[in-house]
PDB file as gemmi writes it, atoms N, CA and C in Angstrom:
CRYST1    1.000    1.000    1.000  90.00  90.00  90.00 P 1                      
ATOM      1  N   MET A   1     -48.018 -34.381  -0.993  1.00  0.00           N  
ATOM      2  CA  MET A   1     -46.623 -34.402  -1.326  1.00  0.00           C  
ATOM      3  C   MET A   1     -46.011 -35.655  -0.739  1.00  0.00           C  
ATOM      4  N   GLY A   2     -45.181 -36.303  -1.541  1.00  0.00           N  
ATOM      5  CA  GLY A   2     -44.546 -37.518  -1.075  1.00  0.00           C  
ATOM      6  C   GLY A   2     -43.321 -37.212  -0.227  1.00  0.00           C  
ATOM      7  N   VAL A   3     -42.890 -38.234   0.493  1.00  0.00           N  
ATOM      8  CA  VAL A   3     -41.724 -38.107   1.372  1.00  0.00           C  
ATOM      9  C   VAL A   3     -40.481 -37.768   0.559  1.00  0.00           C  
ATOM     10  N   LEU A   4     -40.338 -38.396  -0.592  1.00  0.00           N  
ATOM     11  CA  LEU A   4     -39.174 -38.147  -1.442  1.00  0.00           C  
ATOM     12  C   LEU A   4     -39.141 -36.692  -1.902  1.00  0.00           C  
ATOM     13  N   THR A   5     -40.293 -36.135  -2.243  1.00  0.00           N  
ATOM     14  CA  THR A   5     -40.366 -34.735  -2.671  1.00  0.00           C  
ATOM     15  C   THR A   5     -39.943 -33.810  -1.538  1.00  0.00           C  
ATOM     16  N   VAL A   6     -40.397 -34.092  -0.331  1.00  0.00           N  
ATOM     17  CA  VAL A   6     -40.036 -33.281   0.842  1.00  0.00           C  
ATOM     18  C   VAL A   6     -38.530 -33.341   1.082  1.00  0.00           C  
ATOM     19  N   ILE A   7     -37.947 -34.526   0.951  1.00  0.00           N  
ATOM     20  CA  ILE A   7     -36.502 -34.684   1.148  1.00  0.00           C  
ATOM     21  C   ILE A   7     -35.740 -33.900   0.079  1.00  0.00           C  
ATOM     22  N   VAL A   8     -36.163 -34.016  -1.175  1.00  0.00           N  
ATOM     23  CA  VAL A   8     -35.491 -33.295  -2.268  1.00  0.00           C  
ATOM     24  C   VAL A   8     -35.603 -31.789  -2.053  1.00  0.00           C  
ATOM     25  N   LEU A   9     -36.796 -31.309  -1.711  1.00  0.00           N  
ATOM     26  CA  LEU A   9     -36.979 -29.878  -1.474  1.00  0.00           C  
ATOM     27  C   LEU A   9     -36.138 -29.402  -0.290  1.00  0.00           C  
ATOM     28  N   GLY A  10     -36.028 -30.214   0.739  1.00  0.00           N  
ATOM     29  CA  GLY A  10     -35.192 -29.878   1.895  1.00  0.00           C  
ATOM     30  C   GLY A  10     -33.727 -29.783   1.513  1.00  0.00           C  
ATOM     31  N   CYS A  11     -33.270 -30.725   0.696  1.00  0.00           N  
ATOM     32  CA  CYS A  11     -31.870 -30.706   0.240  1.00  0.00           C  
ATOM     33  C   CYS A  11     -31.597 -29.480  -0.625  1.00  0.00           C  
ATOM     34  N   VAL A  12     -32.531 -29.146  -1.501  1.00  0.00           N  
ATOM     35  CA  VAL A  12     -32.368 -27.963  -2.354  1.00  0.00           C  
ATOM     36  C   VAL A  12     -32.288 -26.708  -1.494  1.00  0.00           C  
ATOM     37  N   ALA A  13     -33.155 -26.602  -0.499  1.00  0.00           N  
ATOM     38  CA  ALA A  13     -33.134 -25.439   0.390  1.00  0.00           C  
ATOM     39  C   ALA A  13     -31.821 -25.368   1.160  1.00  0.00           C  
ATOM     40  N   LEU A  14     -31.343 -26.513   1.639  1.00  0.00           N  
ATOM     41  CA  LEU A  14     -30.087 -26.563   2.381  1.00  0.00           C  
ATOM     42  C   LEU A  14     -28.919 -26.156   1.485  1.00  0.00           C  
ATOM     43  N   LEU A  15     -28.890 -26.676   0.267  1.00  0.00           N  
ATOM     44  CA  LEU A  15     -27.820 -26.322  -0.666  1.00  0.00           C  
ATOM     45  C   LEU A  15     -27.865 -24.843  -1.033  1.00  0.00           C  
ATOM     46  N   SER A  16     -29.057 -24.298  -1.187  1.00  0.00           N  
ATOM     47  CA  SER A  16     -29.197 -22.883  -1.525  1.00  0.00           C  
ATOM     48  C   SER A  16     -28.658 -22.004  -0.411  1.00  0.00           C  
ATOM     49  N   SER A  17     -28.985 -22.334   0.831  1.00  0.00           N  
ATOM     50  CA  SER A  17     -28.496 -21.523   1.952  1.00  0.00           C  
ATOM     51  C   SER A  17     -26.993 -21.683   2.115  1.00  0.00           C  
ATOM     52  N   SER A  18     -26.479 -22.885   1.903  1.00  0.00           N  
ATOM     53  CA  SER A  18     -25.035 -23.109   1.983  1.00  0.00           C  
ATOM     54  C   SER A  18     -24.320 -22.355   0.875  1.00  0.00           C  
ATOM     55  N   SER A  19     -24.916 -22.363  -0.310  1.00  0.00           N  
ATOM     56  CA  SER A  19     -24.317 -21.675  -1.449  1.00  0.00           C  
ATOM     57  C   SER A  19     -24.244 -20.176  -1.200  1.00  0.00           C  
ATOM     58  N   SER A  20     -25.318 -19.591  -0.656  1.00  0.00           N  
ATOM     59  CA  SER A  20     -25.294 -18.149  -0.397  1.00  0.00           C  
ATOM     60  C   SER A  20     -24.309 -17.817   0.721  1.00  0.00           C  
ATOM     61  N   ALA A  21     -24.159 -18.706   1.700  1.00  0.00           N  
ATOM     62  CA  ALA A  21     -23.173 -18.487   2.761  1.00  0.00           C  
ATOM     63  C   ALA A  21     -21.766 -18.557   2.192  1.00  0.00           C  
ATOM     64  N   LEU A  22     -21.540 -19.514   1.277  1.00  0.00           N  
ATOM     65  CA  LEU A  22     -20.223 -19.616   0.641  1.00  0.00           C  
ATOM     66  C   LEU A  22     -19.932 -18.387  -0.210  1.00  0.00           C  
ATOM     67  N   ASP A  23     -20.937 -17.915  -0.952  1.00  0.00           N  
ATOM     68  CA  ASP A  23     -20.755 -16.706  -1.756  1.00  0.00           C  
ATOM     69  C   ASP A  23     -20.424 -15.518  -0.864  1.00  0.00           C  
ATOM     70  N   SER A  24     -21.116 -15.407   0.258  1.00  0.00           N  
ATOM     71  CA  SER A  24     -20.863 -14.319   1.194  1.00  0.00           C  
ATOM     72  C   SER A  24     -19.445 -14.401   1.751  1.00  0.00           C  
ATOM     73  N   ASN A  25     -19.015 -15.616   2.104  1.00  0.00           N  
ATOM     74  CA  ASN A  25     -17.652 -15.797   2.614  1.00  0.00           C  
ATOM     75  C   ASN A  25     -16.617 -15.459   1.549  1.00  0.00           C  
ATOM     76  N   ARG A  26     -16.888 -15.851   0.309  1.00  0.00           N  
ATOM     77  CA  ARG A  26     -15.967 -15.532  -0.791  1.00  0.00           C  
ATOM     78  C   ARG A  26     -15.860 -14.029  -0.986  1.00  0.00           C  
ATOM     79  N   LYS A  27     -17.014 -13.351  -0.949  1.00  0.00           N  
ATOM     80  CA  LYS A  27     -17.014 -11.899  -1.117  1.00  0.00           C  
ATOM     81  C   LYS A  27     -16.244 -11.229   0.010  1.00  0.00           C  
ATOM     82  N   GLN A  28     -16.441 -11.699   1.238  1.00  0.00           N  
ATOM     83  CA  GLN A  28     -15.699 -11.138   2.371  1.00  0.00           C  
ATOM     84  C   GLN A  28     -14.206 -11.382   2.206  1.00  0.00           C  
ATOM     85  N   ALA A  29     -13.837 -12.568   1.761  1.00  0.00           N  
ATOM     86  CA  ALA A  29     -12.423 -12.888   1.557  1.00  0.00           C  
ATOM     87  C   ALA A  29     -11.823 -12.001   0.470  1.00  0.00           C  
ATOM     88  N   GLU A  30     -12.586 -11.734  -0.588  1.00  0.00           N  
ATOM     89  CA  GLU A  30     -12.102 -10.858  -1.658  1.00  0.00           C  
ATOM     90  C   GLU A  30     -11.891  -9.438  -1.143  1.00  0.00           C  
ATOM     91  N   VAL A  31     -12.821  -8.945  -0.332  1.00  0.00           N  
ATOM     92  CA  VAL A  31     -12.695  -7.600   0.232  1.00  0.00           C  
ATOM     93  C   VAL A  31     -11.472  -7.520   1.138  1.00  0.00           C  
ATOM     94  N   VAL A  32     -11.292  -8.524   1.989  1.00  0.00           N  
ATOM     95  CA  VAL A  32     -10.137  -8.550   2.885  1.00  0.00           C  
ATOM     96  C   VAL A  32      -8.843  -8.578   2.081  1.00  0.00           C  
ATOM     97  N   GLU A  33      -8.799  -9.375   1.028  1.00  0.00           N  
ATOM     98  CA  GLU A  33      -7.596  -9.454   0.196  1.00  0.00           C  
ATOM     99  C   GLU A  33      -7.298  -8.108  -0.464  1.00  0.00           C  
ATOM    100  N   LYS A  34      -8.330  -7.428  -0.967  1.00  0.00           N  
ATOM    101  CA  LYS A  34      -8.127  -6.117  -1.584  1.00  0.00           C  
ATOM    102  C   LYS A  34      -7.608  -5.110  -0.559  1.00  0.00           C  
ATOM    103  N   LEU A  35      -8.166  -5.139   0.653  1.00  0.00           N  
ATOM    104  CA  LEU A  35      -7.708  -4.232   1.704  1.00  0.00           C  
ATOM    105  C   LEU A  35      -6.264  -4.524   2.095  1.00  0.00           C  
ATOM    106  N   GLU A  36      -5.919  -5.798   2.201  1.00  0.00           N  
ATOM    107  CA  GLU A  36      -4.541  -6.168   2.532  1.00  0.00           C  
ATOM    108  C   GLU A  36      -3.581  -5.694   1.448  1.00  0.00           C  
ATOM    109  N   ASN A  37      -3.960  -5.870   0.178  1.00  0.00           N  
ATOM    110  CA  ASN A  37      -3.116  -5.415  -0.930  1.00  0.00           C  
ATOM    111  C   ASN A  37      -2.943  -3.900  -0.909  1.00  0.00           C  
ATOM    112  N   ARG A  38      -4.023  -3.172  -0.629  1.00  0.00           N  
ATOM    113  CA  ARG A  38      -3.946  -1.701  -0.568  1.00  0.00           C  
ATOM    114  C   ARG A  38      -3.061  -1.259   0.592  1.00  0.00           C  
ATOM    115  N   LEU A  39      -3.195  -1.917   1.740  1.00  0.00           N  
ATOM    116  CA  LEU A  39      -2.359  -1.586   2.892  1.00  0.00           C  
ATOM    117  C   LEU A  39      -0.897  -1.831   2.567  1.00  0.00           C  
ATOM    118  N   LEU A  40      -0.607  -2.918   1.888  1.00  0.00           N  
ATOM    119  CA  LEU A  40       0.767  -3.216   1.485  1.00  0.00           C  
ATOM    120  C   LEU A  40       1.290  -2.130   0.549  1.00  0.00           C  
ATOM    121  N   GLN A  41       0.470  -1.670  -0.392  1.00  0.00           N  
ATOM    122  CA  GLN A  41       0.880  -0.592  -1.296  1.00  0.00           C  
ATOM    123  C   GLN A  41       1.192   0.679  -0.516  1.00  0.00           C  
ATOM    124  N   ILE A  42       0.350   0.986   0.470  1.00  0.00           N  
ATOM    125  CA  ILE A  42       0.565   2.185   1.281  1.00  0.00           C  
ATOM    126  C   ILE A  42       1.863   2.072   2.067  1.00  0.00           C  
ATOM    127  N   LEU A  43       2.090   0.909   2.666  1.00  0.00           N  
ATOM    128  CA  LEU A  43       3.313   0.722   3.440  1.00  0.00           C  
ATOM    129  C   LEU A  43       4.548   0.793   2.554  1.00  0.00           C  
ATOM    130  N   LEU A  44       4.473   0.226   1.358  1.00  0.00           N  
ATOM    131  CA  LEU A  44       5.610   0.270   0.442  1.00  0.00           C  
ATOM    132  C   LEU A  44       5.867   1.685  -0.064  1.00  0.00           C  
ATOM    133  N   ALA A  45       4.820   2.486  -0.131  1.00  0.00           N  
ATOM    134  CA  ALA A  45       4.962   3.843  -0.636  1.00  0.00           C  
ATOM    135  C   ALA A  45       5.410   4.819   0.446  1.00  0.00           C  
ATOM    136  N   ALA A  46       5.661   4.346   1.646  1.00  0.00           N  
ATOM    137  CA  ALA A  46       6.090   5.210   2.738  1.00  0.00           C  
ATOM    138  C   ALA A  46       7.386   5.919   2.355  1.00  0.00           C  
ATOM    139  N   CYS A  47       7.483   7.165   2.765  1.00  0.00           N  
ATOM    140  CA  CYS A  47       8.663   7.967   2.448  1.00  0.00           C  
ATOM    141  C   CYS A  47       9.469   8.254   3.709  1.00  0.00           C  
ATOM    142  N   ARG A  48      10.751   8.557   3.490  1.00  0.00           N  
ATOM    143  CA  ARG A  48      11.629   8.909   4.602  1.00  0.00           C  
ATOM    144  C   ARG A  48      12.654   9.914   4.104  1.00  0.00           C  
ATOM    145  N   TRP A  49      13.142  10.718   5.016  1.00  0.00           N  
ATOM    146  CA  TRP A  49      14.189  11.673   4.695  1.00  0.00           C  
ATOM    147  C   TRP A  49      15.525  11.075   5.089  1.00  0.00           C  
ATOM    148  N   ILE A  50      16.523  11.222   4.224  1.00  0.00           N  
ATOM    149  CA  ILE A  50      17.873  10.787   4.562  1.00  0.00           C  
ATOM    150  C   ILE A  50      18.787  12.005   4.525  1.00  0.00           C  
ATOM    151  N   GLY A  51      19.799  11.985   5.373  1.00  0.00           N  
ATOM    152  CA  GLY A  51      20.710  13.118   5.512  1.00  0.00           C  
ATOM    153  C   GLY A  51      20.485  13.778   6.858  1.00  0.00           C  
ATOM    154  N   THR A  52      21.557  14.001   7.588  1.00  0.00           N  
ATOM    155  CA  THR A  52      21.456  14.563   8.934  1.00  0.00           C  
ATOM    156  C   THR A  52      22.256  15.858   9.010  1.00  0.00           C  
ATOM    157  N   ALA A  53      21.581  16.925   9.444  1.00  0.00           N  
ATOM    158  CA  ALA A  53      22.242  18.216   9.603  1.00  0.00           C  
ATOM    159  C   ALA A  53      23.268  18.124  10.740  1.00  0.00           C  
ATOM    160  N   PRO A  54      24.317  18.882  10.693  1.00  0.00           N  
ATOM    161  CA  PRO A  54      24.547  19.987   9.756  1.00  0.00           C  
ATOM    162  C   PRO A  54      25.259  19.570   8.471  1.00  0.00           C  
ATOM    163  N   LEU A  55      25.901  18.410   8.471  1.00  0.00           N  
ATOM    164  CA  LEU A  55      26.652  17.968   7.289  1.00  0.00           C  
ATOM    165  C   LEU A  55      25.840  16.910   6.548  1.00  0.00           C  
ATOM    166  N   CYS A  56      24.938  17.359   5.703  1.00  0.00           N  
ATOM    167  CA  CYS A  56      24.006  16.459   5.008  1.00  0.00           C  
ATOM    168  C   CYS A  56      24.651  15.902   3.747  1.00  0.00           C  
ATOM    169  N   ASP A  57      25.092  14.684   3.810  1.00  0.00           N  
ATOM    170  CA  ASP A  57      25.605  13.983   2.633  1.00  0.00           C  
ATOM    171  C   ASP A  57      25.034  12.574   2.688  1.00  0.00           C  
ATOM    172  N   PRO A  58      23.729  12.445   2.363  1.00  0.00           N  
ATOM    173  CA  PRO A  58      23.035  11.187   2.621  1.00  0.00           C  
ATOM    174  C   PRO A  58      23.357  10.039   1.680  1.00  0.00           C  
ATOM    175  N   GLY A  59      24.019  10.307   0.578  1.00  0.00           N  
ATOM    176  CA  GLY A  59      24.195   9.241  -0.408  1.00  0.00           C  
ATOM    177  C   GLY A  59      22.928   9.085  -1.224  1.00  0.00           C  
ATOM    178  N   ASP A  60      22.675   7.877  -1.696  1.00  0.00           N  
ATOM    179  CA  ASP A  60      21.524   7.618  -2.561  1.00  0.00           C  
ATOM    180  C   ASP A  60      20.421   6.872  -1.815  1.00  0.00           C  
ATOM    181  N   CYS A  61      19.212   6.940  -2.359  1.00  0.00           N  
ATOM    182  CA  CYS A  61      18.095   6.148  -1.837  1.00  0.00           C  
ATOM    183  C   CYS A  61      18.402   4.669  -2.063  1.00  0.00           C  
ATOM    184  N   ASN A  62      17.738   3.803  -1.305  1.00  0.00           N  
ATOM    185  CA  ASN A  62      17.895   2.359  -1.502  1.00  0.00           C  
ATOM    186  C   ASN A  62      17.437   1.965  -2.906  1.00  0.00           C  
ATOM    187  N   SER A  63      17.854   0.803  -3.353  1.00  0.00           N  
ATOM    188  CA  SER A  63      17.530   0.354  -4.713  1.00  0.00           C  
ATOM    189  C   SER A  63      16.027   0.148  -4.929  1.00  0.00           C  
ATOM    190  N   ASP A  64      15.256  -0.081  -3.861  1.00  0.00           N  
ATOM    191  CA  ASP A  64      13.807  -0.273  -4.001  1.00  0.00           C  
ATOM    192  C   ASP A  64      13.029   1.024  -3.754  1.00  0.00           C  
ATOM    193  N   GLU A  65      13.733   2.160  -3.738  1.00  0.00           N  
ATOM    194  CA  GLU A  65      13.117   3.463  -3.520  1.00  0.00           C  
ATOM    195  C   GLU A  65      13.439   4.385  -4.697  1.00  0.00           C  
ATOM    196  N   TYR A  66      12.707   5.492  -4.774  1.00  0.00           N  
ATOM    197  CA  TYR A  66      13.005   6.524  -5.760  1.00  0.00           C  
ATOM    198  C   TYR A  66      13.139   7.859  -5.041  1.00  0.00           C  
ATOM    199  N   LEU A  67      13.888   8.774  -5.629  1.00  0.00           N  
ATOM    200  CA  LEU A  67      14.085  10.101  -5.063  1.00  0.00           C  
ATOM    201  C   LEU A  67      12.846  10.937  -5.339  1.00  0.00           C  
ATOM    202  N   ALA A  68      12.147  11.349  -4.279  1.00  0.00           N  
ATOM    203  CA  ALA A  68      10.899  12.085  -4.431  1.00  0.00           C  
ATOM    204  C   ALA A  68      11.061  13.576  -4.169  1.00  0.00           C  
ATOM    205  N   GLY A  69      12.201  13.985  -3.657  1.00  0.00           N  
ATOM    206  CA  GLY A  69      12.402  15.403  -3.402  1.00  0.00           C  
ATOM    207  C   GLY A  69      13.672  15.642  -2.621  1.00  0.00           C  
ATOM    208  N   SER A  70      13.955  16.916  -2.390  1.00  0.00           N  
ATOM    209  CA  SER A  70      15.124  17.298  -1.610  1.00  0.00           C  
ATOM    210  C   SER A  70      14.832  18.617  -0.916  1.00  0.00           C  
ATOM    211  N   ASP A  71      15.569  18.891   0.172  1.00  0.00           N  
ATOM    212  CA  ASP A  71      15.326  20.099   0.940  1.00  0.00           C  
ATOM    213  C   ASP A  71      16.507  20.341   1.872  1.00  0.00           C  
ATOM    214  N   LEU A  72      16.783  21.600   2.166  1.00  0.00           N  
ATOM    215  CA  LEU A  72      17.849  21.918   3.119  1.00  0.00           C  
ATOM    216  C   LEU A  72      17.415  21.652   4.558  1.00  0.00           C  
ATOM    217  N   TYR A  73      16.111  21.781   4.845  1.00  0.00           N  
ATOM    218  CA  TYR A  73      15.595  21.632   6.206  1.00  0.00           C  
ATOM    219  C   TYR A  73      14.874  20.302   6.427  1.00  0.00           C  
ATOM    220  N   ALA A  74      13.934  19.982   5.560  1.00  0.00           N  
ATOM    221  CA  ALA A  74      13.115  18.768   5.669  1.00  0.00           C  
ATOM    222  C   ALA A  74      12.499  18.626   7.054  1.00  0.00           C  
ATOM    223  N   GLY A  75      11.980  19.726   7.569  1.00  0.00           N  
ATOM    224  CA  GLY A  75      11.302  19.697   8.861  1.00  0.00           C  
ATOM    225  C   GLY A  75      12.239  19.657  10.055  1.00  0.00           C  
ATOM    226  N   GLY A  76      13.521  19.835   9.835  1.00  0.00           N  
ATOM    227  CA  GLY A  76      14.486  19.792  10.931  1.00  0.00           C  
ATOM    228  C   GLY A  76      15.517  20.890  10.789  1.00  0.00           C  
ATOM    229  N   ALA A  77      16.701  20.615  11.279  1.00  0.00           N  
ATOM    230  CA  ALA A  77      17.784  21.588  11.218  1.00  0.00           C  
ATOM    231  C   ALA A  77      18.285  21.750   9.783  1.00  0.00           C  
ATOM    232  N   ARG A  78      18.834  22.946   9.490  1.00  0.00           N  
ATOM    233  CA  ARG A  78      19.323  23.262   8.138  1.00  0.00           C  
ATOM    234  C   ARG A  78      20.660  22.575   7.875  1.00  0.00           C  
ATOM    235  N   CYS A  79      20.807  22.119   6.641  1.00  0.00           N  
ATOM    236  CA  CYS A  79      22.087  21.550   6.212  1.00  0.00           C  
ATOM    237  C   CYS A  79      23.074  22.683   5.944  1.00  0.00           C  
ATOM    238  N   TRP A  80      24.286  22.576   6.480  1.00  0.00           N  
ATOM    239  CA  TRP A  80      25.351  23.527   6.149  1.00  0.00           C  
ATOM    240  C   TRP A  80      25.988  23.117   4.831  1.00  0.00           C  
ATOM    241  N   THR A  81      26.130  21.817   4.658  1.00  0.00           N  
ATOM    242  CA  THR A  81      26.655  21.287   3.399  1.00  0.00           C  
ATOM    243  C   THR A  81      25.723  20.169   2.937  1.00  0.00           C  
ATOM    244  N   GLY A  82      25.672  19.952   1.647  1.00  0.00           N  
ATOM    245  CA  GLY A  82      24.823  18.891   1.113  1.00  0.00           C  
ATOM    246  C   GLY A  82      23.350  19.250   1.196  1.00  0.00           C  
ATOM    247  N   ILE A  83      22.524  18.241   1.059  1.00  0.00           N  
ATOM    248  CA  ILE A  83      21.077  18.432   1.049  1.00  0.00           C  
ATOM    249  C   ILE A  83      20.403  17.144   1.524  1.00  0.00           C  
ATOM    250  N   LYS A  84      19.259  17.265   2.181  1.00  0.00           N  
ATOM    251  CA  LYS A  84      18.494  16.089   2.606  1.00  0.00           C  
ATOM    252  C   LYS A  84      17.668  15.591   1.424  1.00  0.00           C  
ATOM    253  N   LYS A  85      17.486  14.278   1.336  1.00  0.00           N  
ATOM    254  CA  LYS A  85      16.741  13.673   0.233  1.00  0.00           C  
ATOM    255  C   LYS A  85      15.532  12.909   0.766  1.00  0.00           C  
ATOM    256  N   LYS A  86      14.437  13.010   0.038  1.00  0.00           N  
ATOM    257  CA  LYS A  86      13.215  12.279   0.380  1.00  0.00           C  
ATOM    258  C   LYS A  86      13.141  11.035  -0.496  1.00  0.00           C  
ATOM    259  N   CYS A  87      13.233   9.859   0.133  1.00  0.00           N  
ATOM    260  CA  CYS A  87      13.192   8.576  -0.579  1.00  0.00           C  
ATOM    261  C   CYS A  87      11.856   7.894  -0.305  1.00  0.00           C  
ATOM    262  N   CYS A  88      11.199   7.439  -1.365  1.00  0.00           N  
ATOM    263  CA  CYS A  88       9.902   6.776  -1.227  1.00  0.00           C  
ATOM    264  C   CYS A  88       9.953   5.392  -1.861  1.00  0.00           C  
ATOM    265  N   GLY A  89       9.240   4.452  -1.256  1.00  0.00           N  
ATOM    266  CA  GLY A  89       9.143   3.100  -1.792  1.00  0.00           C  
ATOM    267  C   GLY A  89       7.943   2.973  -2.711  1.00  0.00           C  
ATOM    268  N   GLY A  90       7.816   1.807  -3.321  1.00  0.00           N  
ATOM    269  CA  GLY A  90       6.686   1.552  -4.207  1.00  0.00           C  
ATOM    270  C   GLY A  90       6.952   2.069  -5.604  1.00  0.00           C  
ATOM    271  N   PRO A  91       5.946   1.985  -6.463  1.00  0.00           N  
ATOM    272  CA  PRO A  91       6.132   2.424  -7.848  1.00  0.00           C  
ATOM    273  C   PRO A  91       6.272   3.942  -7.938  1.00  0.00           C  
ATOM    274  N   ARG A  92       7.143   4.387  -8.820  1.00  0.00           N  
ATOM    275  CA  ARG A  92       7.347   5.825  -9.031  1.00  0.00           C  
ATOM    276  C   ARG A  92       6.080   6.408  -9.650  1.00  0.00           C  
ATOM    277  N   PRO A  93       5.623   7.571  -9.155  1.00  0.00           N  
ATOM    278  CA  PRO A  93       4.446   8.202  -9.752  1.00  0.00           C  
ATOM    279  C   PRO A  93       4.705   8.578 -11.212  1.00  0.00           C  
ATOM    280  N   ALA A  94       3.641   8.777 -11.948  1.00  0.00           N  
ATOM    281  CA  ALA A  94       3.762   9.101 -13.367  1.00  0.00           C  
ATOM    282  C   ALA A  94       4.353  10.491 -13.585  1.00  0.00           C  
ATOM    283  N   HIS A  95       4.306  11.353 -12.572  1.00  0.00           N  
ATOM    284  CA  HIS A  95       4.851  12.703 -12.700  1.00  0.00           C  
ATOM    285  C   HIS A  95       5.788  12.997 -11.533  1.00  0.00           C  
ATOM    286  N   TRP A  96       6.685  13.948 -11.741  1.00  0.00           N  
ATOM    287  CA  TRP A  96       7.648  14.323 -10.709  1.00  0.00           C  
ATOM    288  C   TRP A  96       6.925  15.040  -9.583  1.00  0.00           C  
ATOM    289  N   THR A  97       7.145  14.624  -8.336  1.00  0.00           N  
ATOM    290  CA  THR A  97       6.445  15.221  -7.203  1.00  0.00           C  
ATOM    291  C   THR A  97       7.384  15.977  -6.277  1.00  0.00           C  
ATOM    292  N   GLY A  98       8.664  15.949  -6.573  1.00  0.00           N  
ATOM    293  CA  GLY A  98       9.627  16.592  -5.684  1.00  0.00           C  
ATOM    294  C   GLY A  98      10.169  17.880  -6.253  1.00  0.00           C  
ATOM    295  N   LYS A  99      11.234  18.354  -5.615  1.00  0.00           N  
ATOM    296  CA  LYS A  99      11.891  19.579  -6.056  1.00  0.00           C  
ATOM    297  C   LYS A  99      13.035  19.235  -6.994  1.00  0.00           C  
ATOM    298  N   ASN A 100      13.394  20.198  -7.815  1.00  0.00           N  
ATOM    299  CA  ASN A 100      14.516  20.033  -8.721  1.00  0.00           C  
ATOM    300  C   ASN A 100      15.809  20.075  -7.918  1.00  0.00           C  
ATOM    301  N   LEU A 101      16.686  19.108  -8.109  1.00  0.00           N  
ATOM    302  CA  LEU A 101      17.927  19.053  -7.344  1.00  0.00           C  
ATOM    303  C   LEU A 101      18.898  20.164  -7.719  1.00  0.00           C  
ATOM    304  N   SER A 102      18.715  20.820  -8.848  1.00  0.00           N  
ATOM    305  CA  SER A 102      19.658  21.851  -9.278  1.00  0.00           C  
ATOM    306  C   SER A 102      19.427  23.184  -8.587  1.00  0.00           C  
ATOM    307  N   THR A 103      18.384  23.314  -7.763  1.00  0.00           N  
ATOM    308  CA  THR A 103      18.125  24.587  -7.087  1.00  0.00           C  
ATOM    309  C   THR A 103      18.867  24.684  -5.789  1.00  0.00           C  
TER     310      THR A 103                                                      
END                                                                             
């Protein structure tokens, strides 16, 4: 084998290992990006209750939230007047997940 052949084969081997390392780094970066996007979706979808007993008149959810439910207690003291509202961020689910406000 000539010296030139050895050099070419060495360069090919070096490029192959660099290429697989770059592919691995790209794949890791893609996974991290997907996880970050999912975490952001989860954080945006966080819900909160508005309205404080005993006089629960919370008003409306913020403009970037949707009304996901309502309750007299919501895990706390009972409302004497009004009702507590559950406001959630993120995209509205395809189906209603809360209680009917007319009850």
